[in-house]
Rosetta silent file (secondary structure, phi, psi, omega in degrees, C-alpha in Angstrom):
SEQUENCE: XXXXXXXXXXXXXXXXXXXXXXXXXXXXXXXXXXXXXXXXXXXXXXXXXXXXXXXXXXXXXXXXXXXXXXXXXXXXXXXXXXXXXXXXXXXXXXXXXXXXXXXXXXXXXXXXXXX
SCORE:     score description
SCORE:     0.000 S_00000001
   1 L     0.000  134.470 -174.507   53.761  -82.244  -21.136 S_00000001
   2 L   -73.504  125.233  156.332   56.182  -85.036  -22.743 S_00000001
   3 L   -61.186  110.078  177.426   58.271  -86.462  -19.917 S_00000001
   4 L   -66.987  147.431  171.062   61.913  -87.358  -21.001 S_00000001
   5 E   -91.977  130.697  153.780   63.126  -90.375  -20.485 S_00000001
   6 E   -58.598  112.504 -177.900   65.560  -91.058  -18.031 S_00000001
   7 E  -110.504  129.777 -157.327   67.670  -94.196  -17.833 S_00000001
   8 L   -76.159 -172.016  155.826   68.721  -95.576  -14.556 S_00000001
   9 L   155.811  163.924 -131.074   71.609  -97.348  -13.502 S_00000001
  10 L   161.584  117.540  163.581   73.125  -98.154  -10.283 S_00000001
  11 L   -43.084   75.720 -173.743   75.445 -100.634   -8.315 S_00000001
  12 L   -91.515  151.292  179.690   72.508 -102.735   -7.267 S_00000001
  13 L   -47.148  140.874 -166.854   72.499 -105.369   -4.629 S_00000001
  14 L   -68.649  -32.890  163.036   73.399 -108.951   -5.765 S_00000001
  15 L   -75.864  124.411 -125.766   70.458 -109.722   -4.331 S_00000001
  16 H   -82.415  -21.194 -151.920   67.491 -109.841   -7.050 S_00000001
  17 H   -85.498  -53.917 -176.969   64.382 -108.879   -4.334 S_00000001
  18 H   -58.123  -61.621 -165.265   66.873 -105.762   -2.717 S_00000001
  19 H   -54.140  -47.099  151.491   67.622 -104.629   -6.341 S_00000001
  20 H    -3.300  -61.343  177.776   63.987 -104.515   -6.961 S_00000001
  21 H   -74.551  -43.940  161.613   63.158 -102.310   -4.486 S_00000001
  22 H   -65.639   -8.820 -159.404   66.199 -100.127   -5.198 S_00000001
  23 H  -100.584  -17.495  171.257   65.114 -100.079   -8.504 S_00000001
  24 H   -57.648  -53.639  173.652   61.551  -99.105   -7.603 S_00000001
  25 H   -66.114  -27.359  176.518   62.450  -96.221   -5.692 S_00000001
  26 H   -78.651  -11.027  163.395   64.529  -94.636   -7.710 S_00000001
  27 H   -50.914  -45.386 -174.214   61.776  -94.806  -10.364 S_00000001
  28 H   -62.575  -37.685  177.539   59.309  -93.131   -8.417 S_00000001
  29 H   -64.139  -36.820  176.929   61.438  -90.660   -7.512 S_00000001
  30 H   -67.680  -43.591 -151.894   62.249  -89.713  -11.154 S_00000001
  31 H   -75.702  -24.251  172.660   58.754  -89.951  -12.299 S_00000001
  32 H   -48.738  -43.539 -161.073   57.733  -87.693   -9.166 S_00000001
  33 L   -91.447   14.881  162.931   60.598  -85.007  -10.350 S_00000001
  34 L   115.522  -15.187 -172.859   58.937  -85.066  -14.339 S_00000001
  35 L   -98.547  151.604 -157.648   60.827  -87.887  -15.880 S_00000001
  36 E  -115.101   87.579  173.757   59.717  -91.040  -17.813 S_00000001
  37 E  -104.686  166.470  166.256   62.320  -93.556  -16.226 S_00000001
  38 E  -106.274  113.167 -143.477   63.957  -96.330  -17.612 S_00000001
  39 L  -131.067   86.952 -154.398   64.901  -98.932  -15.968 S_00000001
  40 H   -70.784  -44.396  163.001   66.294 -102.601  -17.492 S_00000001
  41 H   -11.546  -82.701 -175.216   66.680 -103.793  -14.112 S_00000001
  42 H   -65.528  -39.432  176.373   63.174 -104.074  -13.370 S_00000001
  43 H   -62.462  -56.667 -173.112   62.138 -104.740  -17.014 S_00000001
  44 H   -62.631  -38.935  147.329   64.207 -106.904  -18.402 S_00000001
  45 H   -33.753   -9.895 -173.094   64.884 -108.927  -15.427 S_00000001
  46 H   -89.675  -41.923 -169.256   61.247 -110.319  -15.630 S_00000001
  47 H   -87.941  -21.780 -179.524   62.056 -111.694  -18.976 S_00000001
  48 L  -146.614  155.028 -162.956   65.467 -112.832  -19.580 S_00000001
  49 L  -126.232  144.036 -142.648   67.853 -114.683  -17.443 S_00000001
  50 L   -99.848    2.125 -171.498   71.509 -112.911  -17.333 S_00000001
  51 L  -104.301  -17.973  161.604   72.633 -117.066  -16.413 S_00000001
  52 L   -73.990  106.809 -164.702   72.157 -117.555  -20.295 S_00000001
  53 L   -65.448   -0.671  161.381   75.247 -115.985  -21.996 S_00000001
  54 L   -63.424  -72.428 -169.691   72.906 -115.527  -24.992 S_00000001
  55 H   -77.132  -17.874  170.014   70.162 -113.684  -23.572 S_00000001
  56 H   -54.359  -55.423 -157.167   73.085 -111.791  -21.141 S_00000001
  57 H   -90.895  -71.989  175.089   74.539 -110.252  -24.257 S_00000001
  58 H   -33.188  -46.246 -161.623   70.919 -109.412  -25.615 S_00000001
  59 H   -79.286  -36.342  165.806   69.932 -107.847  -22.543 S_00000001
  60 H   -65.671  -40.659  173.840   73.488 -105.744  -22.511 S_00000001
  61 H   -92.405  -49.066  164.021   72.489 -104.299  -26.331 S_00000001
  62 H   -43.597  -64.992  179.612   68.767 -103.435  -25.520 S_00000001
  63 H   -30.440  -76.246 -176.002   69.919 -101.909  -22.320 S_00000001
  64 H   -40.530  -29.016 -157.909   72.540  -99.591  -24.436 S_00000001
  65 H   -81.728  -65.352  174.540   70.043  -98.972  -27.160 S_00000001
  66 H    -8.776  -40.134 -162.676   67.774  -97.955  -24.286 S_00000001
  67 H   -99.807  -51.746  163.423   70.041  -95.612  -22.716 S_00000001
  68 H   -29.835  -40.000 -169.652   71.011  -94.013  -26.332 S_00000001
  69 L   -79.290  -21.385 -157.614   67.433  -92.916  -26.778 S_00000001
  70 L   -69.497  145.064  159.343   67.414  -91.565  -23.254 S_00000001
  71 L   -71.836  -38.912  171.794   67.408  -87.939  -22.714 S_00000001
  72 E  -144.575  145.825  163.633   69.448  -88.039  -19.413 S_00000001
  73 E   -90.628  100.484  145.132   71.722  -90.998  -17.544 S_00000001
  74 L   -46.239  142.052  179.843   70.671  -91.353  -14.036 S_00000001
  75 L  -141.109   98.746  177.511   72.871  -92.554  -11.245 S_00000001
  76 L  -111.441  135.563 -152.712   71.663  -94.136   -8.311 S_00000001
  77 L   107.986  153.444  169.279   73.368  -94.760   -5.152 S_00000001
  78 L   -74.318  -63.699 -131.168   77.018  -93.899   -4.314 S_00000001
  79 L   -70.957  155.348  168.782   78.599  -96.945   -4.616 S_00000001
  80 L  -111.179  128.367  138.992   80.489  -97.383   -9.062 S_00000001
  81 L   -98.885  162.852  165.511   80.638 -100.718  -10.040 S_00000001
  82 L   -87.191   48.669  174.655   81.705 -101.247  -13.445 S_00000001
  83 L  -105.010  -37.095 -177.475   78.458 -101.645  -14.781 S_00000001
  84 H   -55.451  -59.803  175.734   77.948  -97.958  -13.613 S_00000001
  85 H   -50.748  -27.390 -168.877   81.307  -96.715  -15.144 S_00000001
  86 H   -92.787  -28.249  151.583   80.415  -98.661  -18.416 S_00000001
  87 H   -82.841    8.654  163.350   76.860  -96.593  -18.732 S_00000001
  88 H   -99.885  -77.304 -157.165   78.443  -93.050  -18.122 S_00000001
  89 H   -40.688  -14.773 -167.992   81.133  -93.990  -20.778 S_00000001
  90 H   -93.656  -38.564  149.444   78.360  -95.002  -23.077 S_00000001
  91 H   -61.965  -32.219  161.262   76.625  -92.177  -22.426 S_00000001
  92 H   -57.501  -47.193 -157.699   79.042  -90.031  -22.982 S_00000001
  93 H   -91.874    0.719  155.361   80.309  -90.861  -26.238 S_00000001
  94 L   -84.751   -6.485 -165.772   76.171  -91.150  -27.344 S_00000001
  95 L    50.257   28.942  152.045   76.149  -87.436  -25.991 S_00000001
  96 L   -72.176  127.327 -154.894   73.949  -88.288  -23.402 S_00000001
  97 E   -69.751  146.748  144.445   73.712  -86.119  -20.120 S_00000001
  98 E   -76.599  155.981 -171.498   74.639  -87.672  -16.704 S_00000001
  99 L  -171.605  175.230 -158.467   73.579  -86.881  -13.861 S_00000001
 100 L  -137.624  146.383 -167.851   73.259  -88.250  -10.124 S_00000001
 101 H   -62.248  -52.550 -128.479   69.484  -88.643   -8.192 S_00000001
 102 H   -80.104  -43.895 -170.556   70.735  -86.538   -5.506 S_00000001
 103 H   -84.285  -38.829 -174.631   71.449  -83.285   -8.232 S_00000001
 104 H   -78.012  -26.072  160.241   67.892  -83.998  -10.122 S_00000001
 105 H   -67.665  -28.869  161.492   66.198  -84.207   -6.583 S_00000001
 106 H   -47.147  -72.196 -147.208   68.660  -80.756   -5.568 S_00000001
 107 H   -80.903  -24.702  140.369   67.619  -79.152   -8.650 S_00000001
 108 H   -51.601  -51.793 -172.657   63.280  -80.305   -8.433 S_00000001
 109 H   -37.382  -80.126 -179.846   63.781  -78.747   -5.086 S_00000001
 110 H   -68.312   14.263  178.737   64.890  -75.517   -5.959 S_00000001
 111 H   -84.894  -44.989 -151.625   62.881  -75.118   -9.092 S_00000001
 112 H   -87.519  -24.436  130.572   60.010  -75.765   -7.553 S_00000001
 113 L   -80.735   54.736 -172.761   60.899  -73.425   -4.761 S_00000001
 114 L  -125.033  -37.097 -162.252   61.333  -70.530   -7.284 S_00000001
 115 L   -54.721    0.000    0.000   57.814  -70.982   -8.431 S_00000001
């Protein structure tokens, strides 16, 4: 079975070790519920440093291209920053679905009670 991918995003803690961690769990949790996620936070962060306004702006158009290809926009966490607001607008007008962890972890629940 293909997994879709899923692209994360998320108010994450300024701190790079805490985002890390937030960003691991919410992978696992997608990839638990069927999804392939995507996540620049952990990738991209290994590789490029967001203190270059070069590689900032690179990192900002992969991300988007990233999330275009995506089958659904994850949203993890409560809190919006506008990093959040600026990948559901992006998604939107790419006609990608949104969605929240909390409704794809609801909605694994009951599926899988149904079986």
């Amino acid at each position: 079975m293909a997994r879709p991918f899923a692209y994360i995003t998320s108010a994450w803690s300024a701190d790079k070790r805490d985002a890390k961690k937030e960003a691991v769990l919410c992978c696992r949790k997608l990839y638990e519920a069927g999804y392939t996620p995507v996540c620049p936070v952990l990738s991209m962060n290994e590789y490029l440093h967001r203190e270059t306004a070069e590689e900032n702006k690179d990192m900002q158009d992969m991300a988007a291209e990233m999330l275009r290809r995506s089958r659904i926009l994850v949203v993890c966490g409560k809190e919006m920053s506008e990093q959040v607001k600026n990948d559901i607008a992006l998604a939107k007008r790419a006609g990608v679905a949104a969605t929240t962890l909390e409704g794809i972890l609801t909605l694994e629940g009951q599926t899988k009670k149904g079986r």
